[in-house]
PDB file of C-alpha atoms and ligand atoms in Angstrom:
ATOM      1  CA  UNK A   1      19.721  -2.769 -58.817  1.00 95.00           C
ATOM      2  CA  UNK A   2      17.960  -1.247 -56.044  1.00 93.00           C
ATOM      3  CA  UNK A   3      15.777  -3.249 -53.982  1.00 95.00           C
ATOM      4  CA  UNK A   4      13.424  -2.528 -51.027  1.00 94.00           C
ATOM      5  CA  UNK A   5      12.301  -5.332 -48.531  1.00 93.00           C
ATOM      6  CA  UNK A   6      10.756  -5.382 -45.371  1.00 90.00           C
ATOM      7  CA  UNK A   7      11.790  -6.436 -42.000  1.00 88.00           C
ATOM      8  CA  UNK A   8      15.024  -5.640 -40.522  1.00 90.00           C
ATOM      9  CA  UNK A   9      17.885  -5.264 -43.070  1.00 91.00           C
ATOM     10  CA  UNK A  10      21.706  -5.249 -41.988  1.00 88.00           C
ATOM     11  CA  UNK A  11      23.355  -2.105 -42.776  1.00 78.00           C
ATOM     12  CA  UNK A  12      25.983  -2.696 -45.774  1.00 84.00           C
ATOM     13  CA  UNK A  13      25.253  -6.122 -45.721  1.00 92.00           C
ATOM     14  CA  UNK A  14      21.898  -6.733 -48.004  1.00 93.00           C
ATOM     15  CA  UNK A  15      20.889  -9.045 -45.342  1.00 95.00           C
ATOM     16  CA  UNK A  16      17.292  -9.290 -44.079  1.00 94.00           C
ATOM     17  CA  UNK A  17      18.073 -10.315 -40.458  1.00 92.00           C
ATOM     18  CA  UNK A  18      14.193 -10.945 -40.153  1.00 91.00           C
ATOM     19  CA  UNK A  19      10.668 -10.033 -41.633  1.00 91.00           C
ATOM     20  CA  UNK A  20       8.589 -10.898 -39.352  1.00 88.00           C
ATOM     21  CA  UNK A  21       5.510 -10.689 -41.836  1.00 86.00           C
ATOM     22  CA  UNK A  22       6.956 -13.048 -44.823  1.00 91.00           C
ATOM     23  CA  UNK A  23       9.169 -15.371 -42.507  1.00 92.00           C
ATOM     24  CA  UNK A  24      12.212 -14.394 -44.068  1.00 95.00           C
ATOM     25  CA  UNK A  25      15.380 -14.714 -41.101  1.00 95.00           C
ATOM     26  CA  UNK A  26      18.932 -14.254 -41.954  1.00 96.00           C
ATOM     27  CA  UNK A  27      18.086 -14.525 -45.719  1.00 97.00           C
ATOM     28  CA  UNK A  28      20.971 -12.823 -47.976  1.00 97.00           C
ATOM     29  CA  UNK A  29      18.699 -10.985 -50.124  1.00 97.00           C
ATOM     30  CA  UNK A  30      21.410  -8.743 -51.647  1.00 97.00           C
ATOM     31  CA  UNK A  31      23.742 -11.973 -52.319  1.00 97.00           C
ATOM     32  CA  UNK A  32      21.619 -13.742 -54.004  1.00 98.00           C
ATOM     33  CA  UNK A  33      20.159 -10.973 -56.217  1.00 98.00           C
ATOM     34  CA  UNK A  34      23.408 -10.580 -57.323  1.00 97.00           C
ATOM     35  CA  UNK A  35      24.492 -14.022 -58.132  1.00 98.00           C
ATOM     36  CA  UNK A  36      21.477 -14.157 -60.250  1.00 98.00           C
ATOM     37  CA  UNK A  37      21.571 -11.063 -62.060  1.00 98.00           C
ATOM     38  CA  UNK A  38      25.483 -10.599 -62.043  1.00 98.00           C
ATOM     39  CA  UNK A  39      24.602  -6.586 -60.984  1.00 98.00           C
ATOM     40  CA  UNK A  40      25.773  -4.683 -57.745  1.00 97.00           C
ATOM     41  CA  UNK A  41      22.720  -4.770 -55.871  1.00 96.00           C
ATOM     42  CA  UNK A  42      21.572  -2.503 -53.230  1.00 94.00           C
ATOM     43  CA  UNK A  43      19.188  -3.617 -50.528  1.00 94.00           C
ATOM     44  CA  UNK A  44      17.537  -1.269 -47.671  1.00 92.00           C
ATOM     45  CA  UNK A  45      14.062  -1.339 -46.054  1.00 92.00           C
ATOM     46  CA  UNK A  46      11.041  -1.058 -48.398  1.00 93.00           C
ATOM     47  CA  UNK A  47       9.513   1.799 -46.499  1.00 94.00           C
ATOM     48  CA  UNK A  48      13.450   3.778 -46.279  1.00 94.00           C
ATOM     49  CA  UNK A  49      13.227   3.367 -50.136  1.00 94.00           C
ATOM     50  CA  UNK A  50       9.587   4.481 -50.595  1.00 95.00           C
ATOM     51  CA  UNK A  51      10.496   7.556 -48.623  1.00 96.00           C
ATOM     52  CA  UNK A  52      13.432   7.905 -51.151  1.00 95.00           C
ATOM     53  CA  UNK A  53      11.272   7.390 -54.173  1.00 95.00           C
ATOM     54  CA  UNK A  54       8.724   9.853 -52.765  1.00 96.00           C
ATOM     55  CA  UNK A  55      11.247  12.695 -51.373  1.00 97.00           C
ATOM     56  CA  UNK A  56      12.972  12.117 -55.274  1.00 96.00           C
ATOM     57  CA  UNK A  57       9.973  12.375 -57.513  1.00 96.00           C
ATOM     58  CA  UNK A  58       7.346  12.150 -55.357  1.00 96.00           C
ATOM     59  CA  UNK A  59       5.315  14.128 -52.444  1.00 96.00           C
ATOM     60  CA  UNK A  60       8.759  14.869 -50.898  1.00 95.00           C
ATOM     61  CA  UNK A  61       9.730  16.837 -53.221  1.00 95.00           C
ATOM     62  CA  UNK A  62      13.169  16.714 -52.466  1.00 96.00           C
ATOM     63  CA  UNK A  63      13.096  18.414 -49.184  1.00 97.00           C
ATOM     64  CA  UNK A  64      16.091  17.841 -46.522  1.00 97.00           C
ATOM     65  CA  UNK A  65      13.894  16.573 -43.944  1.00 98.00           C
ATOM     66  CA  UNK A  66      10.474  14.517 -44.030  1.00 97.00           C
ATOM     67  CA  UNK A  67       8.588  11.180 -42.495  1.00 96.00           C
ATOM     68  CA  UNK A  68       6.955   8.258 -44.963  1.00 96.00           C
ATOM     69  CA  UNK A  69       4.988   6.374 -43.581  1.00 96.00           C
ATOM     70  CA  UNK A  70       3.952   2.752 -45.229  1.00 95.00           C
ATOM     71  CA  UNK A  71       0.813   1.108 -44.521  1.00 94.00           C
ATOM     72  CA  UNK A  72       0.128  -2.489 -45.930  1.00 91.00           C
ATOM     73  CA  UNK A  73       0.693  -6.142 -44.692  1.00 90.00           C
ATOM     74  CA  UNK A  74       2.541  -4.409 -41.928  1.00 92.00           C
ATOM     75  CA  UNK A  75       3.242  -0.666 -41.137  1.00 95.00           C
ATOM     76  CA  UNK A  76       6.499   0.528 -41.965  1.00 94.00           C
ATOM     77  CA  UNK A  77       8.168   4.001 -41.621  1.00 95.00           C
ATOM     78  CA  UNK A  78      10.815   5.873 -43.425  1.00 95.00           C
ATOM     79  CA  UNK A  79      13.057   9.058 -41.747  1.00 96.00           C
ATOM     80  CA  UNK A  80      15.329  11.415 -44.403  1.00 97.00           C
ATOM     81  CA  UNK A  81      16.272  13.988 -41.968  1.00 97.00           C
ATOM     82  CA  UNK A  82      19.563  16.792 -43.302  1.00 97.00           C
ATOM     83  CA  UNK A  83      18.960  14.608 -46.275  1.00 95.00           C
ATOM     84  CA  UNK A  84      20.393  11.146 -45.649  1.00 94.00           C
ATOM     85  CA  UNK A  85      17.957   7.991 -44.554  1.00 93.00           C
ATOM     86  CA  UNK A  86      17.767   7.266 -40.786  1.00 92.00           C
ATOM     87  CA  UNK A  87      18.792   3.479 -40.307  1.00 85.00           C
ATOM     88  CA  UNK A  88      19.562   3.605 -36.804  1.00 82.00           C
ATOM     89  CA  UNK A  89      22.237   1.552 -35.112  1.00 77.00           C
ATOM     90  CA  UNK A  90      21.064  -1.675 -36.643  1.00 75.00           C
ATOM     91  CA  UNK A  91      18.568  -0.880 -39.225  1.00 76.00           C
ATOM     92  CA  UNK A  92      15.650  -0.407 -37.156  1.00 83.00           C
ATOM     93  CA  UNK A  93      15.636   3.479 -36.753  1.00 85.00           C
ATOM     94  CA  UNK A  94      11.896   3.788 -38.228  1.00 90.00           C
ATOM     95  CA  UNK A  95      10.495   0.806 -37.664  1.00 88.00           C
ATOM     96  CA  UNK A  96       7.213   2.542 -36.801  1.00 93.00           C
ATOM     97  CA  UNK A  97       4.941  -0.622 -36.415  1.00 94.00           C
ATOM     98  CA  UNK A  98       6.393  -2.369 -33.952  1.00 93.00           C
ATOM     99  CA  UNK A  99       5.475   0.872 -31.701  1.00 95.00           C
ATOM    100  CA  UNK A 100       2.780  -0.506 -28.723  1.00 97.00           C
ATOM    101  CA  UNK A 101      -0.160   1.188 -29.299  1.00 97.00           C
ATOM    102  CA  UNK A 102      -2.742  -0.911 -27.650  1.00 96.00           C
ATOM    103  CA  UNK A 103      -1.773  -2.381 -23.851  1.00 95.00           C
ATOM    104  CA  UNK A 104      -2.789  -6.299 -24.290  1.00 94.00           C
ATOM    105  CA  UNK A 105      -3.709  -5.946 -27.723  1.00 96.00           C
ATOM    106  CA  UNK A 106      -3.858  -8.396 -30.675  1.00 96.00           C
ATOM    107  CA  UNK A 107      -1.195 -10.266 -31.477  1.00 96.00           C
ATOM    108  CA  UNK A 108       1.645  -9.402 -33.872  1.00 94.00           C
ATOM    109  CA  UNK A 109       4.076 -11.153 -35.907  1.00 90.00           C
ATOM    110  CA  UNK A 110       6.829 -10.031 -34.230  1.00 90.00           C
ATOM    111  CA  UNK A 111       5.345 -11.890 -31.422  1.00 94.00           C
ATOM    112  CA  UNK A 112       4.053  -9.209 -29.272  1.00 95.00           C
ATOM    113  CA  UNK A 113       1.020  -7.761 -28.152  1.00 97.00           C
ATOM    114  CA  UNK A 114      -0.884  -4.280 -29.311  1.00 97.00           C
ATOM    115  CA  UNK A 115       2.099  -3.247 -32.286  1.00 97.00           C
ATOM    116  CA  UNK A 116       0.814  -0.088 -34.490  1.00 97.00           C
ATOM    117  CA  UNK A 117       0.459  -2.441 -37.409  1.00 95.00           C
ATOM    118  CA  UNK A 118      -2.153  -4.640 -35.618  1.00 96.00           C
ATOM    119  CA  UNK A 119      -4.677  -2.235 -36.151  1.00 97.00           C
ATOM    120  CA  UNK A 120      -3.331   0.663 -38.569  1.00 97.00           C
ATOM    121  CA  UNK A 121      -2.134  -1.811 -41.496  1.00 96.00           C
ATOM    122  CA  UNK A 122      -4.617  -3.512 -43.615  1.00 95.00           C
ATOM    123  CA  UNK A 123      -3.807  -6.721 -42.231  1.00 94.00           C
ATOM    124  CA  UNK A 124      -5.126  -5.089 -39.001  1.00 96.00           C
ATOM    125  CA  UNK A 125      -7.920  -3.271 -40.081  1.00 97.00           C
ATOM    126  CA  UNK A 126      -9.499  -6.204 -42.329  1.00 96.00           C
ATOM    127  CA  UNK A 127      -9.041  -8.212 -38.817  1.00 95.00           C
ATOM    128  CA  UNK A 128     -10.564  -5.716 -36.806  1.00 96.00           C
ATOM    129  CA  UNK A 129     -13.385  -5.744 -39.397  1.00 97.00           C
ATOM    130  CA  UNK A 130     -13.969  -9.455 -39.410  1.00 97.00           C
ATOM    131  CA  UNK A 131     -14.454  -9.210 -35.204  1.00 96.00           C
ATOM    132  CA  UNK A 132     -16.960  -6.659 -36.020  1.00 97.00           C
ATOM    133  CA  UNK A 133     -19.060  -9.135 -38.054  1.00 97.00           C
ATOM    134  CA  UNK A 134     -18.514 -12.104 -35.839  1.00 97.00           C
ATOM    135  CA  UNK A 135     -20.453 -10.052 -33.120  1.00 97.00           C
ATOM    136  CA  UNK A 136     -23.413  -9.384 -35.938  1.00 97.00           C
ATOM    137  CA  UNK A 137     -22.464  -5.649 -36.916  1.00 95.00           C
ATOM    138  CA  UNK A 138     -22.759  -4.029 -39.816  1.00 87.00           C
TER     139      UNK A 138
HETATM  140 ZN1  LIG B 201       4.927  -6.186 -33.689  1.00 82.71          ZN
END
């Protein structure tokens, strides 16, 4: 079984060390699957696997080297480069939304100020939109 979650995911170990955005921290994702469904269970971060779905039979097209880039609740970010998925040293190597893009900015999840995915994910942009109203625009 191959699953994709998001937050930070422990290489080799199916663990989601945190997700910031569901309040998940140190959950054994991977474990647990696998006590329930008696499979071997593979777990990596949603946005790695979407870029492996979409460089396999998607808009990748099975090229050695691209970028996916995840936009939702949060904003996530998948890296194939020579082929194999970029993880970094402890799972983190695209973690695109955590990125400061705006200097005292709103607040995130992860419990800073100004991340990507306060204003580029939908969470953001329906936030930035309600602001909007509150000061009587259209
Ligand atoms: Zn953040």
């Amino acid at each position: 079984m191959g699953v994709g979650a998001p937050g930070f995911i422990e290489p080799g170990t199916g663990k989601v060390a945190i997700a910031v955005n569901i309040g998940w921290k140190d959950f054994a994702l991977k474990d647990i699957l696998r006590d329930l469904s008696g499979l071997q269970v593979y777990v990596d971060n949603d946005a790695n696997i979407a870029a492996l779905g979409e460089n396999w039979k998607g808009a990748g097209n099975q090229v050695n080297n691209m970028l996916a880039v995840t936009l939702g609740t949060g904003v996530g970010g998948g890296i194939i480069a020579n082929g194999q998925v970029i993880s970094g040293a402890n799972g983190t190597g695209a973690e695109i939304g955590h990125i400061t893009v705006e200097k005292n900015g709103a607040s995130c999840n992860c419990g800073r100020k100004g991340c990507l995915e306060t204003v580029a994910s939908a969470t953001g942009i329906v936030r930035q939109a309600e602001e909007l109203l509150a000061e009587g625009k259209a």
